[in-house]
Coordinates of N, CA, C and O and ligand atoms in Angstrom, one line a residue:
M155 N 0.8 -1.2 0.0 CA 0.0 0.0 0.0 C 0.9 1.3 0.0 O 1.6 1.5 0.9
R156 N 0.8 2.0 -1.1 CA 1.6 3.2 -1.2 C 0.9 4.4 -0.5 O -0.3 4.5 -0.5
R157 N 1.8 5.2 0.2 CA 1.2 6.4 0.9 C 1.9 7.7 0.3 O 3.1 7.6 -0.1
C158 N 1.2 8.8 0.4 CA 1.8 10.1 0.1 C 3.1 10.3 0.9 O 3.0 10.1 2.1
R159 N 4.1 10.7 0.3 CA 5.4 10.9 1.0 C 5.3 12.0 2.0 O 6.1 12.0 2.9
W160 N 4.4 12.9 1.8 CA 4.3 14.0 2.7 C 3.2 13.8 3.8 O 3.5 13.8 5.0
C161 N 2.0 13.6 3.4 CA 0.9 13.6 4.4 C 0.5 12.1 4.8 O -0.3 12.0 5.7
R162 N 1.1 11.2 4.2 CA 0.9 9.7 4.5 C -0.4 9.2 4.2 O -0.8 8.1 4.6
I163 N -1.2 10.0 3.5 CA -2.6 9.5 3.1 C -2.3 8.3 2.1 O -1.3 8.3 1.4
V164 N -3.2 7.3 2.1 CA -3.1 6.2 1.2 C -3.4 6.6 -0.2 O -4.4 7.2 -0.5
L165 N -2.5 6.2 -1.1 CA -2.7 6.6 -2.5 C -3.4 5.5 -3.2 O -3.3 4.3 -2.9
A166 N -4.3 5.9 -4.2 CA -5.0 5.0 -5.0 C -4.0 4.2 -5.8 O -3.0 4.7 -6.2
P167 N -4.2 2.9 -5.9 CA -3.3 2.1 -6.7 C -3.2 2.5 -8.2 O -4.1 3.2 -8.7
G168 N -2.1 2.2 -8.8 CA -2.0 2.6 -10.2 C -0.9 3.6 -10.4 O -0.2 4.0 -9.5
R169 N -0.7 3.9 -11.6 CA 0.4 4.8 -12.0 C -0.1 6.3 -11.9 O -1.2 6.6 -11.7
S170 N 0.9 7.2 -12.0 CA 0.6 8.6 -11.7 C 0.0 9.3 -12.8 O -0.5 10.4 -12.7
G171 N 0.0 8.7 -14.0 CA -0.6 9.4 -15.2 C 0.5 10.1 -15.9 O 1.7 9.9 -15.6
R172 N 0.1 11.0 -16.9 CA 1.1 11.5 -17.8 C 2.1 12.4 -17.3 O 3.2 12.6 -17.7
R173 N 1.7 13.2 -16.1 CA 2.6 14.2 -15.7 C 4.0 13.7 -15.2 O 5.0 14.3 -15.4
Q174 N 4.0 12.5 -14.6 CA 5.3 11.9 -14.1 C 5.9 10.9 -15.1 O 7.0 10.4 -14.8
G175 N 5.2 10.7 -16.1 CA 5.7 9.8 -17.1 C 5.3 8.4 -16.8 O 5.0 8.1 -15.7
P176 N 5.4 7.5 -17.8 CA 4.9 6.1 -17.6 C 5.9 5.4 -16.7 O 7.1 5.6 -16.7
G177 N 5.3 4.4 -15.9 CA 6.2 3.5 -15.1 C 6.6 4.0 -13.8 O 7.1 3.3 -13.0
R178 N 6.5 5.3 -13.6 CA 7.0 5.9 -12.3 C 5.8 5.9 -11.3 O 4.8 6.5 -11.5
P179 N 6.0 5.2 -10.2 CA 4.9 5.2 -9.2 C 4.6 6.5 -8.6 O 5.6 7.3 -8.4
R180 N 3.4 6.8 -8.3 CA 3.0 8.1 -7.7 C 3.5 8.2 -6.3 O 3.5 7.2 -5.5
E181 N 4.0 9.4 -5.9 CA 4.6 9.5 -4.6 C 3.8 10.5 -3.7 O 4.0 10.5 -2.5
F182 N 3.0 11.3 -4.3 CA 2.3 12.4 -3.6 C 0.8 12.4 -4.0 O 0.5 12.1 -5.1
C183 N 0.0 12.8 -3.0 CA -1.5 12.8 -3.3 C -1.8 14.0 -4.0 O -2.9 14.1 -4.7
S184 N -1.0 15.1 -3.9 CA -1.3 16.3 -4.6 C -0.1 17.1 -4.9 O 1.0 16.8 -4.3
Q185 N -0.2 18.1 -5.7 CA 0.9 19.0 -6.0 C 1.3 19.8 -4.8 O 2.5 20.0 -4.6
R186 N 0.3 20.1 -3.9 CA 0.6 20.8 -2.7 C 1.5 20.0 -1.8 O 2.5 20.5 -1.2
C187 N 1.3 18.7 -1.7 CA 2.1 17.8 -0.8 C 3.5 17.7 -1.4 O 4.5 17.7 -0.7
R188 N 3.6 17.6 -2.8 CA 4.9 17.5 -3.4 C 5.7 18.8 -3.1 O 6.9 18.7 -2.8
Q189 N 5.0 19.9 -3.1 CA 5.6 21.2 -2.8 C 6.1 21.3 -1.4 O 7.2 21.7 -1.1
W190 N 5.3 20.9 -0.4 CA 5.7 20.9 1.0 C 6.8 20.0 1.2 O 7.8 20.3 2.0
D191 N 6.9 18.8 0.6 CA 8.0 17.9 0.8 C 9.3 18.6 0.2 O 10.3 18.5 0.9
W192 N 9.2 19.2 -0.9 CA 10.3 19.9 -1.5 C 10.8 21.0 -0.6 O 12.0 21.1 -0.3
V193 N 9.9 21.8 -0.1 CA 10.3 22.9 0.8 C 11.0 22.4 2.1 O 12.0 22.9 2.5
S194 N 10.4 21.3 2.6 CA 10.9 20.7 3.8 C 12.3 20.2 3.6 O 13.2 20.3 4.5
R195 N 12.5 19.6 2.4 CA 13.9 19.0 2.2 C 14.9 20.2 2.0 O 16.0 20.0 2.4
Q196 N 14.4 21.3 1.4 CA 15.3 22.4 1.2 C 15.7 22.9 2.6 O 16.9 23.2 2.8
R197 N 14.8 23.1 3.5 CA 15.0 23.6 4.8 C 15.9 22.7 5.6 O 16.9 23.1 6.3
A198 N 15.7 21.4 5.5 CA 16.5 20.4 6.1 C 18.0 20.5 5.7 O 18.9 20.4 6.5
R199 N 18.2 20.7 4.4 CA 19.5 20.9 3.8 C 20.2 22.1 4.5 O 21.3 22.0 4.9
E200 N 19.4 23.2 4.5 CA 20.0 24.4 5.1 C 20.4 24.2 6.5 O 21.4 24.8 7.0
L201 N 19.6 23.5 7.3 CA 19.9 23.3 8.7 C 20.8 22.0 9.0 O 21.0 21.7 10.1
A202 N 21.2 21.4 7.9 CA 22.1 20.2 8.0 C 21.5 19.1 8.8 O 22.1 18.5 9.6
L203 N 20.2 18.9 8.6 CA 19.5 17.8 9.2 C 19.7 16.5 8.4 O 19.8 16.6 7.2
S204 N 19.6 15.4 9.1 CA 19.6 14.1 8.4 C 18.3 13.9 7.8 O 17.3 14.6 8.1
D205 N 18.2 12.9 6.9 CA 17.0 12.6 6.2 C 15.8 12.2 7.1 O 14.7 12.5 6.8
G206 N 16.1 11.7 8.3 CA 15.0 11.3 9.2 C 14.6 12.3 10.2 O 13.7 12.1 11.0
E207 N 15.3 13.5 10.1 CA 14.9 14.6 11.1 C 14.0 15.6 10.4 O 14.1 15.8 9.2
L208 N 13.2 16.2 11.2 CA 12.2 17.2 10.7 C 12.0 18.3 11.7 O 11.9 18.0 12.9
V209 N 11.9 19.5 11.2 CA 11.6 20.6 12.1 C 10.1 20.8 12.0 O 9.6 20.8 10.9
M210 N 9.5 21.0 13.2 CA 8.0 21.2 13.2 C 7.7 22.2 14.1 O 8.4 22.5 15.1
A211 N 6.6 23.0 13.8 CA 6.2 24.1 14.7 C 5.7 23.5 16.0 O 5.0 22.5 16.1
R212 N 6.1 24.1 17.1 CA 5.8 23.7 18.5 C 4.2 23.6 18.6 O 3.7 22.7 19.2
G213 N 3.5 24.6 18.1 CA 2.1 24.7 18.2 C 1.4 23.5 17.6 O 0.4 22.9 18.1
E214 N 2.0 23.1 16.4 CA 1.4 21.9 15.7 C 1.6 20.6 16.5 O 0.7 19.8 16.6
L215 N 2.8 20.5 17.0 CA 3.1 19.3 17.8 C 2.3 19.3 19.1 O 1.7 18.2 19.4
D216 N 2.1 20.4 19.8 CA 1.3 20.5 21.0 C -0.2 20.1 20.6 O -0.8 19.3 21.4
S217 N -0.7 20.6 19.5 CA -2.0 20.3 19.1 C -2.2 18.9 18.8 O -3.2 18.3 19.1
L218 N -1.2 18.3 18.2 CA -1.3 16.8 17.9 C -1.3 16.0 19.2 O -2.1 15.1 19.3
H219 N -0.4 16.4 20.1 CA -0.4 15.7 21.4 C -1.8 15.9 22.1 O -2.2 14.9 22.8
D220 N -2.4 17.0 22.0 CA -3.7 17.3 22.7 C -4.7 16.3 22.1 O -5.5 15.7 22.8
D221 N -4.8 16.2 20.8 CA -5.7 15.3 20.1 C -5.5 13.9 20.5 O -6.4 13.1 20.7
L222 N -4.2 13.5 20.5 CA -3.9 12.1 20.9 C -4.3 11.8 22.4 O -4.7 10.7 22.7
Y223 N -4.1 12.8 23.2 CA -4.5 12.7 24.6 C -6.0 12.4 24.7 O -6.5 11.5 25.4
V224 N -6.8 13.3 24.0 CA -8.2 13.1 24.1 C -8.6 11.7 23.5 O -9.5 11.1 24.1
L225 N -8.0 11.3 22.5 CA -8.3 10.0 21.9 C -8.0 8.9 22.9 O -8.7 7.9 23.1
S226 N -6.8 9.0 23.6 CA -6.5 7.9 24.5 C -7.5 7.9 25.7 O -7.8 6.8 26.2
C227 N -8.0 9.0 26.1 CA -9.0 9.1 27.2 C -10.3 8.4 26.7 O -10.9 7.6 27.4
A228 N -10.7 8.7 25.5 CA -11.9 8.1 24.9 C -11.7 6.6 24.8 O -12.7 5.8 25.0
V229 N -10.5 6.1 24.4 CA -10.3 4.7 24.2 C -10.4 4.0 25.6 O -11.0 3.0 25.8
A230 N -9.8 4.6 26.6 CA -9.8 4.1 28.0 C -11.2 4.0 28.5 O -11.7 3.0 29.1
D231 N -12.0 5.1 28.2 CA -13.4 5.1 28.6 C -14.2 4.0 27.9 O -15.0 3.3 28.6
A232 N -14.0 3.8 26.6 CA -14.7 2.8 25.9 C -14.3 1.4 26.4 O -15.2 0.5 26.5
Q233 N -13.1 1.2 26.7 CA -12.6 -0.1 27.2 C -13.3 -0.4 28.6 O -13.8 -1.5 28.8
R234 N -13.4 0.6 29.4 CA -14.0 0.5 30.7 C -15.5 0.2 30.5 O -16.1 -0.7 31.2
D235 N -16.1 0.9 29.6 CA -17.6 0.8 29.3 C -17.8 -0.7 28.9 O -18.8 -1.3 29.3
L236 N -17.0 -1.2 28.1 CA -17.2 -2.6 27.5 C -17.1 -3.7 28.6 O -17.6 -4.8 28.4
E237 N -16.4 -3.4 29.7 CA -16.4 -4.3 30.8 C -17.7 -4.5 31.5 O -17.9 -5.5 32.2
D238 N -18.5 -3.4 31.4 CA -19.8 -3.5 32.1 C -20.9 -3.9 31.1 O -20.7 -3.8 29.9
E239 N -22.0 -4.2 31.6 CA -23.2 -4.5 30.8 C -23.7 -3.1 30.4 O -24.0 -2.3 31.3
M240 N -23.9 -2.9 29.1 CA -24.4 -1.6 28.7 C -25.7 -1.7 28.0 O -26.0 -2.7 27.3
T241 N -26.5 -0.6 28.2 CA -27.7 -0.5 27.4 C -27.3 -0.1 26.0 O -26.2 0.4 25.8
L242 N -28.2 -0.1 25.1 CA -27.9 0.3 23.7 C -27.6 1.8 23.7 O -26.7 2.3 23.1
D243 N -28.3 2.6 24.6 CA -28.1 4.0 24.7 C -26.7 4.3 25.2 O -26.0 5.2 24.7
E244 N -26.3 3.6 26.2 CA -24.9 3.8 26.8 C -23.8 3.4 25.7 O -22.8 4.0 25.6
C245 N -24.2 2.3 25.0 CA -23.2 1.8 24.0 C -23.1 2.9 22.9 O -22.0 3.2 22.5
L246 N -24.2 3.5 22.5 CA -24.1 4.6 21.5 C -23.4 5.8 22.0 O -22.6 6.4 21.2
R247 N -23.6 6.1 23.2 CA -23.0 7.3 23.8 C -21.5 7.1 23.8 O -20.7 8.0 23.5
S248 N -21.1 5.9 24.2 CA -19.6 5.5 24.2 C -19.0 5.6 22.8 O -17.9 6.2 22.6
L249 N -19.8 5.1 21.8 CA -19.3 5.1 20.5 C -19.2 6.5 19.9 O -18.2 6.9 19.3
R250 N -20.2 7.4 20.3 CA -20.2 8.8 19.8 C -19.0 9.5 20.4 O -18.3 10.3 19.7
W251 N -18.7 9.3 21.7 CA -17.6 9.9 22.3 C -16.3 9.5 21.7 O -15.4 10.3 21.4
L252 N -16.2 8.2 21.4 CA -14.9 7.7 20.8 C -14.7 8.3 19.4 O -13.6 8.7 19.0
L253 N -15.8 8.4 18.6 CA -15.7 9.0 17.3 C -15.4 10.5 17.3 O -14.6 11.0 16.5
E254 N -16.0 11.1 18.3 CA -15.8 12.6 18.5 C -14.3 12.8 18.8 O -13.7 13.8 18.3
A255 N -13.7 11.9 19.6 CA -12.3 12.1 20.0 C -11.4 11.7 18.8 O -10.3 12.3 18.7
A256 N -11.8 10.8 18.0 CA -10.9 10.3 16.9 C -11.0 11.2 15.6 O -10.0 11.4 14.9
E257 N -12.2 11.9 15.4 CA -12.4 12.6 14.2 C -11.3 13.7 13.9 O -10.9 13.8 12.7
P258 N -10.9 14.5 14.9 CA -9.9 15.5 14.5 C -8.6 14.9 13.9 O -7.9 15.5 13.1
L259 N -8.3 13.7 14.3 CA -7.1 13.1 13.8 C -7.2 12.5 12.4 O -6.3 12.4 11.7
T260 N -8.5 12.3 12.0 CA -8.7 11.8 10.6 C -8.5 12.9 9.6 O -8.3 12.6 8.4
V261 N -8.7 14.1 10.0 CA -8.6 15.2 9.0 C -7.3 16.0 9.2 O -7.0 16.9 8.4
R262 N -6.5 15.6 10.1 CA -5.2 16.3 10.4 C -4.2 16.0 9.3 O -4.0 14.9 9.0
R263 N -3.6 17.1 8.8 CA -2.5 16.9 7.9 C -1.3 17.8 8.4 O -1.4 19.0 8.4
L264 N -0.3 17.1 8.9 CA 0.8 17.8 9.5 C 1.6 18.5 8.5 O 1.9 18.0 7.4
G265 N 2.1 19.7 8.8 CA 3.0 20.5 8.0 C 2.4 21.0 6.7 O 3.1 21.4 5.8
T266 N 1.1 21.0 6.7 CA 0.4 21.6 5.5 C -0.7 22.6 6.0 O -1.8 22.4 6.0
P267 N -0.2 23.8 6.4 CA -1.1 24.8 6.9 C -2.2 25.2 5.8 O -1.8 25.2 4.6
A268 N -3.4 25.5 6.2 CA -4.4 25.7 5.3 C -4.2 27.0 4.5 O -3.6 27.9 5.0
Ligands
ZN496 ZN1 -0.4 14.1 0.5

């Protein structure tokens, strides 16, 4: 399963089409991601970072940690809920809370400000 080199979204199978030429597998989901990847590599070169290192805005990292924390709380709650006998209403409430906590992470794209 191939993923966008920048945002890690899963790429549709198949070739990239005419822009990248035949036979070359697609690496990015969009021109925007291709551009961010290029900019990031340029900055990394300027700062003499290795290929595995990345500079990221503190605010973006904090926000990601916040979302992950909320998700971990929701998972813990759901696990606790599952240990008890639940009514359908309680089950739905638990599922809604879990989805609400997970949703921000499904639309998050790191390093690609709107
Ligand atoms: Zn992408």
